[in-house]
């Protein structure tokens, strides 16, 4: 990697020669401005607004525009004569916990590479000291003609430096917070926590720029003479009326995205299913009650067996309750008739036997 600055880290009386290397790179796709009629490049030219003539780089200097619009020329020699102790030095001023640095101050990131063999020992010393202390170093340095603030920390086995904005460059968040008084219930916080737990963690390496990939595909297709079909716009979410319902739906969708299928019974009334149709919802409480009713119906099944024993009706099948009552009404009558006949027959036989016995005795 090409270094963009050479200097040293000032660590007390220790000086560590280093090279500054960009730690990040932009992958965004840039476009040129062209003339629509013939495709020619549109270029900017630096023109003096007084005489209208184009000016080259050698004829361009610096000036500060005052409040009244007047220009105050400043030369590079004048700037170079100003005292700037950090012109070639990253001067460490303090070691602080990383949590004391506001992320809003974070700016560009760089790697600090040891410049030469003699720098290896002090470089490693500072790196290991930062690791063991679990702190970061706050430093001042100069880059591109201005003094800046930086934060040094360890990334793997390398010391990295984040450029920091000066504290007075951070704007106050006054007026950005909601003005209305809002009360958040514990149930809503619980659902928000459940949604956070369901979404879980993410592998940062798996994240990528989908739009940039689409632009690259478009450019490749145009270069090959192909035409891409326009992407279908996804349906945007509606207005959030019920925060709790929105959170519950978000939790369900997050579970489905993680492969944890959500039963249709758990959908909200009127909520669309995956196929786009309105999902029919049955209350879980109602399901339990209906289950109990089914159990009672099974317990009441024996009367149906009694009804099944009755003779078939020629006029068709009657309702179960009426059949059961008819069968119950007929049974006593049917039972009485055989019992009466049986008793009469047994009585006649006994009388006949007694008469025969008396005749034999008299003989």
GROMACS .gro file of C-alpha atoms in nm:
model
  363
    1UNK     CA    1   0.000   0.000   0.000
    2UNK     CA    2   0.124   0.348  -0.087
    3UNK     CA    3   0.195   0.577   0.207
    4UNK     CA    4   0.038   0.921   0.207
    5UNK     CA    5   0.244   1.070   0.491
    6UNK     CA    6   0.578   0.997   0.656
    7UNK     CA    7   0.664   1.105   1.008
    8UNK     CA    8   0.692   0.973   1.361
    9UNK     CA    9   0.482   0.894   1.665
   10UNK     CA   10   0.589   1.095   1.968
   11UNK     CA   11   0.538   0.873   2.273
   12UNK     CA   12   0.692   1.071   2.560
   13UNK     CA   13   1.063   1.071   2.483
   14UNK     CA   14   1.020   0.778   2.245
   15UNK     CA   15   1.003   0.851   1.872
   16UNK     CA   16   0.865   0.586   1.638
   17UNK     CA   17   0.920   0.640   1.264
   18UNK     CA   18   0.600   0.548   1.081
   19UNK     CA   19   0.427   0.566   0.744
   20UNK     CA   20   0.060   0.662   0.716
   21UNK     CA   21  -0.151   0.441   0.487
   22UNK     CA   22  -0.519   0.470   0.403
   23UNK     CA   23  -0.714   0.197   0.586
   24UNK     CA   24  -1.029   0.232   0.375
   25UNK     CA   25  -1.117   0.260   0.008
   26UNK     CA   26  -1.431   0.364  -0.172
   27UNK     CA   27  -1.603   0.119  -0.406
   28UNK     CA   28  -1.874   0.359  -0.512
   29UNK     CA   29  -1.926   0.391  -0.888
   30UNK     CA   30  -1.861   0.736  -1.029
   31UNK     CA   31  -2.013   0.877  -1.348
   32UNK     CA   32  -1.894   1.139  -1.596
   33UNK     CA   33  -2.107   1.421  -1.727
   34UNK     CA   34  -2.161   1.394  -2.103
   35UNK     CA   35  -2.333   1.590  -2.376
   36UNK     CA   36  -2.661   1.407  -2.445
   37UNK     CA   37  -2.663   1.486  -2.815
   38UNK     CA   38  -2.320   1.344  -2.903
   39UNK     CA   39  -2.186   1.181  -2.582
   40UNK     CA   40  -1.893   1.418  -2.549
   41UNK     CA   41  -1.734   1.471  -2.205
   42UNK     CA   42  -1.834   1.780  -2.013
   43UNK     CA   43  -1.530   1.929  -1.839
   44UNK     CA   44  -1.493   2.208  -1.591
   45UNK     CA   45  -1.256   2.487  -1.673
   46UNK     CA   46  -1.115   2.735  -1.423
   47UNK     CA   47  -1.191   3.079  -1.552
   48UNK     CA   48  -1.116   3.415  -1.393
   49UNK     CA   49  -1.441   3.597  -1.331
   50UNK     CA   50  -1.278   3.938  -1.397
   51UNK     CA   51  -1.120   3.889  -1.740
   52UNK     CA   52  -1.300   3.566  -1.838
   53UNK     CA   53  -0.976   3.392  -1.930
   54UNK     CA   54  -0.900   3.027  -1.848
   55UNK     CA   55  -0.632   3.001  -1.577
   56UNK     CA   56  -0.374   2.721  -1.536
   57UNK     CA   57  -0.273   2.560  -1.207
   58UNK     CA   58   0.054   2.757  -1.188
   59UNK     CA   59  -0.140   3.084  -1.185
   60UNK     CA   60  -0.382   2.986  -0.906
   61UNK     CA   61  -0.315   3.086  -0.544
   62UNK     CA   62  -0.505   3.092  -0.210
   63UNK     CA   63  -0.714   3.367  -0.058
   64UNK     CA   64  -0.956   3.399   0.232
   65UNK     CA   65  -1.295   3.551   0.155
   66UNK     CA   66  -1.388   3.803   0.422
   67UNK     CA   67  -1.743   3.865   0.541
   68UNK     CA   68  -1.776   4.165   0.308
   69UNK     CA   69  -1.670   3.954   0.007
   70UNK     CA   70  -1.319   4.091  -0.021
   71UNK     CA   71  -1.033   3.848  -0.082
   72UNK     CA   72  -0.731   3.828   0.151
   73UNK     CA   73  -0.441   3.653  -0.031
   74UNK     CA   74  -0.246   3.390   0.169
   75UNK     CA   75   0.071   3.236   0.027
   76UNK     CA   76   0.214   2.888   0.090
   77UNK     CA   77   0.529   3.051   0.232
   78UNK     CA   78   0.323   3.236   0.490
   79UNK     CA   79   0.146   2.917   0.593
   80UNK     CA   80   0.474   2.726   0.608
   81UNK     CA   81   0.623   2.982   0.845
   82UNK     CA   82   0.352   2.926   1.106
   83UNK     CA   83   0.450   2.718   1.412
   84UNK     CA   84   0.313   2.368   1.364
   85UNK     CA   85   0.479   2.117   1.600
   86UNK     CA   86   0.277   1.830   1.456
   87UNK     CA   87   0.380   1.894   1.095
   88UNK     CA   88   0.575   1.566   1.088
   89UNK     CA   89   0.479   1.416   1.421
   90UNK     CA   90   0.177   1.234   1.561
   91UNK     CA   91   0.193   1.368   1.915
   92UNK     CA   92   0.017   1.150   2.174
   93UNK     CA   93  -0.140   1.374   2.441
   94UNK     CA   94  -0.334   1.122   2.654
   95UNK     CA   95  -0.452   0.762   2.698
   96UNK     CA   96  -0.825   0.728   2.764
   97UNK     CA   97  -1.092   0.455   2.764
   98UNK     CA   98  -1.237   0.394   2.418
   99UNK     CA   99  -1.585   0.465   2.553
  100UNK     CA  100  -1.486   0.826   2.621
  101UNK     CA  101  -1.460   0.893   2.246
  102UNK     CA  102  -1.791   0.998   2.093
  103UNK     CA  103  -1.850   0.799   1.769
  104UNK     CA  104  -1.980   1.122   1.615
  105UNK     CA  105  -1.619   1.243   1.610
  106UNK     CA  106  -1.498   0.952   1.398
  107UNK     CA  107  -1.354   1.049   1.059
  108UNK     CA  108  -1.112   0.885   0.814
  109UNK     CA  109  -0.914   0.576   0.918
  110UNK     CA  110  -0.545   0.500   0.861
  111UNK     CA  111  -0.293   0.227   0.934
  112UNK     CA  112   0.036   0.324   1.096
  113UNK     CA  113   0.319   0.113   0.957
  114UNK     CA  114   0.663   0.093   1.120
  115UNK     CA  115   0.909   0.273   0.891
  116UNK     CA  116   1.227   0.067   0.894
  117UNK     CA  117   1.381  -0.200   1.117
  118UNK     CA  118   1.478   0.035   1.406
  119UNK     CA  119   1.110   0.132   1.443
  120UNK     CA  120   0.996  -0.229   1.506
  121UNK     CA  121   1.087  -0.234   1.879
  122UNK     CA  122   0.921   0.094   1.991
  123UNK     CA  123   0.626   0.025   1.758
  124UNK     CA  124   0.565  -0.314   1.922
  125UNK     CA  125   0.607  -0.160   2.268
  126UNK     CA  126   0.333   0.098   2.203
  127UNK     CA  127   0.106  -0.164   2.046
  128UNK     CA  128   0.135  -0.404   2.341
  129UNK     CA  129   0.093  -0.121   2.592
  130UNK     CA  130  -0.234  -0.021   2.423
  131UNK     CA  131  -0.353  -0.384   2.426
  132UNK     CA  132  -0.278  -0.439   2.793
  133UNK     CA  133  -0.424  -0.110   2.910
  134UNK     CA  134  -0.738  -0.156   2.697
  135UNK     CA  135  -0.720   0.214   2.623
  136UNK     CA  136  -0.681   0.429   2.314
  137UNK     CA  137  -0.435   0.713   2.256
  138UNK     CA  138  -0.555   1.063   2.175
  139UNK     CA  139  -0.308   1.242   1.947
  140UNK     CA  140  -0.261   1.557   1.740
  141UNK     CA  141  -0.115   1.550   1.389
  142UNK     CA  142  -0.101   1.766   1.077
  143UNK     CA  143  -0.218   1.651   0.736
  144UNK     CA  144  -0.289   1.843   0.415
  145UNK     CA  145  -0.209   2.181   0.564
  146UNK     CA  146  -0.412   2.166   0.884
  147UNK     CA  147  -0.377   2.026   1.234
  148UNK     CA  148  -0.609   1.740   1.320
  149UNK     CA  149  -0.713   1.524   1.611
  150UNK     CA  150  -0.669   1.148   1.607
  151UNK     CA  151  -0.731   0.830   1.805
  152UNK     CA  152  -0.484   0.540   1.801
  153UNK     CA  153  -0.602   0.185   1.870
  154UNK     CA  154  -0.486  -0.169   1.793
  155UNK     CA  155  -0.637  -0.367   1.505
  156UNK     CA  156  -0.497  -0.721   1.499
  157UNK     CA  157  -0.120  -0.655   1.514
  158UNK     CA  158  -0.131  -0.308   1.363
  159UNK     CA  159  -0.176   0.036   1.518
  160UNK     CA  160  -0.462   0.214   1.345
  161UNK     CA  161  -0.548   0.581   1.367
  162UNK     CA  162  -0.893   0.733   1.328
  163UNK     CA  163  -0.910   1.098   1.239
  164UNK     CA  164  -1.137   1.280   1.484
  165UNK     CA  165  -1.339   1.593   1.446
  166UNK     CA  166  -1.259   1.863   1.698
  167UNK     CA  167  -1.520   1.884   1.977
  168UNK     CA  168  -1.640   2.226   1.856
  169UNK     CA  169  -1.713   2.072   1.513
  170UNK     CA  170  -1.988   1.849   1.657
  171UNK     CA  171  -2.326   2.016   1.635
  172UNK     CA  172  -2.570   2.008   1.924
  173UNK     CA  173  -2.867   1.767   1.876
  174UNK     CA  174  -3.103   2.033   2.009
  175UNK     CA  175  -3.437   2.023   1.827
  176UNK     CA  176  -3.384   1.676   1.680
  177UNK     CA  177  -3.567   1.484   1.954
  178UNK     CA  178  -3.949   1.447   1.945
  179UNK     CA  179  -4.118   1.745   2.103
  180UNK     CA  180  -4.431   1.559   2.214
  181UNK     CA  181  -4.436   1.377   2.548
  182UNK     CA  182  -4.454   1.005   2.477
  183UNK     CA  183  -4.497   0.723   2.728
  184UNK     CA  184  -4.360   0.380   2.638
  185UNK     CA  185  -4.520   0.085   2.815
  186UNK     CA  186  -4.328  -0.211   2.951
  187UNK     CA  187  -4.514  -0.443   2.712
  188UNK     CA  188  -4.389  -0.241   2.417
  189UNK     CA  189  -4.033  -0.250   2.550
  190UNK     CA  190  -4.061  -0.627   2.597
  191UNK     CA  191  -4.168  -0.668   2.233
  192UNK     CA  192  -3.884  -0.443   2.120
  193UNK     CA  193  -3.641  -0.658   2.320
  194UNK     CA  194  -3.792  -0.973   2.164
  195UNK     CA  195  -3.745  -0.824   1.817
  196UNK     CA  196  -3.382  -0.738   1.894
  197UNK     CA  197  -3.320  -1.092   2.022
  198UNK     CA  198  -3.489  -1.245   1.717
  199UNK     CA  199  -3.286  -1.039   1.471
  200UNK     CA  200  -2.977  -1.146   1.665
  201UNK     CA  201  -2.626  -1.072   1.544
  202UNK     CA  202  -2.487  -1.036   1.194
  203UNK     CA  203  -2.161  -1.129   1.030
  204UNK     CA  204  -2.032  -0.791   0.914
  205UNK     CA  205  -1.839  -0.963   0.634
  206UNK     CA  206  -2.169  -1.082   0.484
  207UNK     CA  207  -2.301  -0.729   0.435
  208UNK     CA  208  -2.259  -0.579   0.088
  209UNK     CA  209  -2.387  -0.295  -0.129
  210UNK     CA  210  -2.684  -0.435  -0.326
  211UNK     CA  211  -2.733  -0.111  -0.518
  212UNK     CA  212  -2.372  -0.098  -0.636
  213UNK     CA  213  -2.403  -0.456  -0.765
  214UNK     CA  214  -2.719  -0.361  -0.952
  215UNK     CA  215  -2.543  -0.062  -1.109
  216UNK     CA  216  -2.249  -0.283  -1.215
  217UNK     CA  217  -2.491  -0.530  -1.372
  218UNK     CA  218  -2.664  -0.247  -1.557
  219UNK     CA  219  -2.331  -0.117  -1.692
  220UNK     CA  220  -2.227  -0.468  -1.804
  221UNK     CA  221  -2.561  -0.522  -1.978
  222UNK     CA  222  -2.540  -0.188  -2.159
  223UNK     CA  223  -2.184  -0.264  -2.270
  224UNK     CA  224  -2.298  -0.600  -2.414
  225UNK     CA  225  -2.605  -0.451  -2.580
  226UNK     CA  226  -2.847  -0.625  -2.349
  227UNK     CA  227  -3.155  -0.474  -2.187
  228UNK     CA  228  -3.236  -0.545  -1.826
  229UNK     CA  229  -3.593  -0.583  -1.711
  230UNK     CA  230  -3.687  -0.311  -1.464
  231UNK     CA  231  -3.694  -0.435  -1.106
  232UNK     CA  232  -4.034  -0.461  -0.942
  233UNK     CA  233  -4.076  -0.211  -0.663
  234UNK     CA  234  -4.142  -0.375  -0.329
  235UNK     CA  235  -4.459  -0.278  -0.152
  236UNK     CA  236  -4.386  -0.012   0.104
  237UNK     CA  237  -4.518  -0.046   0.455
  238UNK     CA  238  -4.839   0.130   0.550
  239UNK     CA  239  -4.895   0.371   0.831
  240UNK     CA  240  -4.821   0.231   1.173
  241UNK     CA  241  -5.142   0.260   1.370
  242UNK     CA  242  -5.079   0.009   1.649
  243UNK     CA  243  -4.718   0.001   1.771
  244UNK     CA  244  -4.766  -0.329   1.955
  245UNK     CA  245  -4.916  -0.495   1.646
  246UNK     CA  246  -4.629  -0.363   1.434
  247UNK     CA  247  -4.372  -0.501   1.680
  248UNK     CA  248  -4.546  -0.839   1.698
  249UNK     CA  249  -4.557  -0.859   1.318
  250UNK     CA  250  -4.190  -0.762   1.298
  251UNK     CA  251  -4.099  -1.040   1.543
  252UNK     CA  252  -4.295  -1.296   1.339
  253UNK     CA  253  -4.135  -1.184   1.011
  254UNK     CA  254  -3.789  -1.195   1.169
  255UNK     CA  255  -3.856  -1.551   1.288
  256UNK     CA  256  -3.974  -1.655   0.943
  257UNK     CA  257  -3.662  -1.500   0.789
  258UNK     CA  258  -3.449  -1.710   1.026
  259UNK     CA  259  -3.638  -2.025   0.924
  260UNK     CA  260  -3.863  -2.035   1.228
  261UNK     CA  261  -4.202  -2.073   1.060
  262UNK     CA  262  -4.492  -1.892   1.222
  263UNK     CA  263  -4.826  -2.084   1.225
  264UNK     CA  264  -5.113  -1.914   1.045
  265UNK     CA  265  -5.316  -1.924   1.369
  266UNK     CA  266  -5.076  -1.676   1.527
  267UNK     CA  267  -5.132  -1.409   1.261
  268UNK     CA  268  -5.324  -1.099   1.352
  269UNK     CA  269  -5.689  -1.074   1.238
  270UNK     CA  270  -5.698  -0.936   0.884
  271UNK     CA  271  -5.324  -0.986   0.832
  272UNK     CA  272  -5.224  -1.108   0.489
  273UNK     CA  273  -5.059  -1.445   0.455
  274UNK     CA  274  -4.749  -1.514   0.246
  275UNK     CA  275  -4.967  -1.579  -0.059
  276UNK     CA  276  -5.128  -1.238  -0.027
  277UNK     CA  277  -5.471  -1.364   0.083
  278UNK     CA  278  -5.631  -1.264   0.408
  279UNK     CA  279  -5.541  -1.513   0.676
  280UNK     CA  280  -5.824  -1.657   0.885
  281UNK     CA  281  -5.735  -1.643   1.251
  282UNK     CA  282  -5.870  -1.866   1.523
  283UNK     CA  283  -5.818  -1.752   1.880
  284UNK     CA  284  -5.599  -1.985   2.083
  285UNK     CA  285  -5.842  -1.950   2.374
  286UNK     CA  286  -6.130  -2.049   2.148
  287UNK     CA  287  -5.935  -2.352   2.027
  288UNK     CA  288  -5.892  -2.475   2.384
  289UNK     CA  289  -6.262  -2.434   2.453
  290UNK     CA  290  -6.364  -2.614   2.136
  291UNK     CA  291  -6.126  -2.892   2.230
  292UNK     CA  292  -6.304  -2.933   2.564
  293UNK     CA  293  -6.643  -2.941   2.388
  294UNK     CA  294  -6.517  -3.218   2.162
  295UNK     CA  295  -6.412  -3.420   2.464
  296UNK     CA  296  -6.756  -3.382   2.618
  297UNK     CA  297  -6.913  -3.492   2.289
  298UNK     CA  298  -6.698  -3.806   2.292
  299UNK     CA  299  -6.812  -3.878   2.648
  300UNK     CA  300  -7.172  -3.847   2.537
  301UNK     CA  301  -7.126  -4.103   2.257
  302UNK     CA  302  -7.290  -4.410   2.431
  303UNK     CA  303  -7.650  -4.295   2.360
  304UNK     CA  304  -7.567  -4.327   1.992
  305UNK     CA  305  -7.499  -4.703   2.042
  306UNK     CA  306  -7.839  -4.748   2.202
  307UNK     CA  307  -7.997  -4.567   1.913
  308UNK     CA  308  -7.816  -4.791   1.668
  309UNK     CA  309  -7.990  -5.105   1.810
  310UNK     CA  310  -8.340  -4.984   1.728
  311UNK     CA  311  -8.514  -5.108   1.409
  312UNK     CA  312  -8.453  -4.905   1.096
  313UNK     CA  313  -8.719  -4.654   1.014
  314UNK     CA  314  -8.883  -4.675   0.674
  315UNK     CA  315  -8.932  -4.300   0.660
  316UNK     CA  316  -8.564  -4.219   0.680
  317UNK     CA  317  -8.309  -4.153   0.951
  318UNK     CA  318  -8.440  -3.948   1.239
  319UNK     CA  319  -8.235  -3.711   1.457
  320UNK     CA  320  -8.018  -3.886   1.715
  321UNK     CA  321  -8.189  -3.730   2.016
  322UNK     CA  322  -8.540  -3.824   1.902
  323UNK     CA  323  -8.430  -4.176   1.814
  324UNK     CA  324  -8.272  -4.220   2.153
  325UNK     CA  325  -8.590  -4.103   2.328
  326UNK     CA  326  -8.811  -4.333   2.118
  327UNK     CA  327  -8.584  -4.627   2.189
  328UNK     CA  328  -8.592  -4.552   2.558
  329UNK     CA  329  -8.972  -4.526   2.551
  330UNK     CA  330  -9.020  -4.858   2.370
  331UNK     CA  331  -8.780  -5.058   2.583
  332UNK     CA  332  -9.002  -5.075   2.895
  333UNK     CA  333  -9.300  -5.190   2.685
  334UNK     CA  334  -9.096  -5.455   2.510
  335UNK     CA  335  -8.952  -5.574   2.839
  336UNK     CA  336  -9.293  -5.602   3.010
  337UNK     CA  337  -9.454  -5.822   2.745
  338UNK     CA  338  -9.202  -6.107   2.756
  339UNK     CA  339  -9.197  -6.096   3.134
  340UNK     CA  340  -9.581  -6.130   3.162
  341UNK     CA  341  -9.600  -6.419   2.915
  342UNK     CA  342  -9.315  -6.598   3.084
  343UNK     CA  343  -9.481  -6.565   3.422
  344UNK     CA  344  -9.819  -6.693   3.290
  345UNK     CA  345  -9.660  -6.994   3.123
  346UNK     CA  346  -9.460  -7.089   3.430
  347UNK     CA  347  -9.773  -7.054   3.645
  348UNK     CA  348  -9.980  -7.283   3.417
  349UNK     CA  349  -9.705  -7.544   3.415
  350UNK     CA  350  -9.683  -7.541   3.797
  351UNK     CA  351 -10.059  -7.583   3.831
  352UNK     CA  352 -10.058  -7.878   3.591
  353UNK     CA  353  -9.776  -8.048   3.780
  354UNK     CA  354  -9.963  -8.007   4.111
  355UNK     CA  355 -10.284  -8.161   3.971
  356UNK     CA  356 -10.096  -8.462   3.834
  357UNK     CA  357  -9.923  -8.514   4.168
  358UNK     CA  358 -10.258  -8.514   4.357
  359UNK     CA  359 -10.412  -8.765   4.114
  360UNK     CA  360 -10.116  -9.005   4.162
  361UNK     CA  361 -10.142  -8.973   4.540
  362UNK     CA  362 -10.515  -9.054   4.544
  363UNK     CA  363 -10.463  -9.355   4.321
   0.00000   0.00000   0.00000
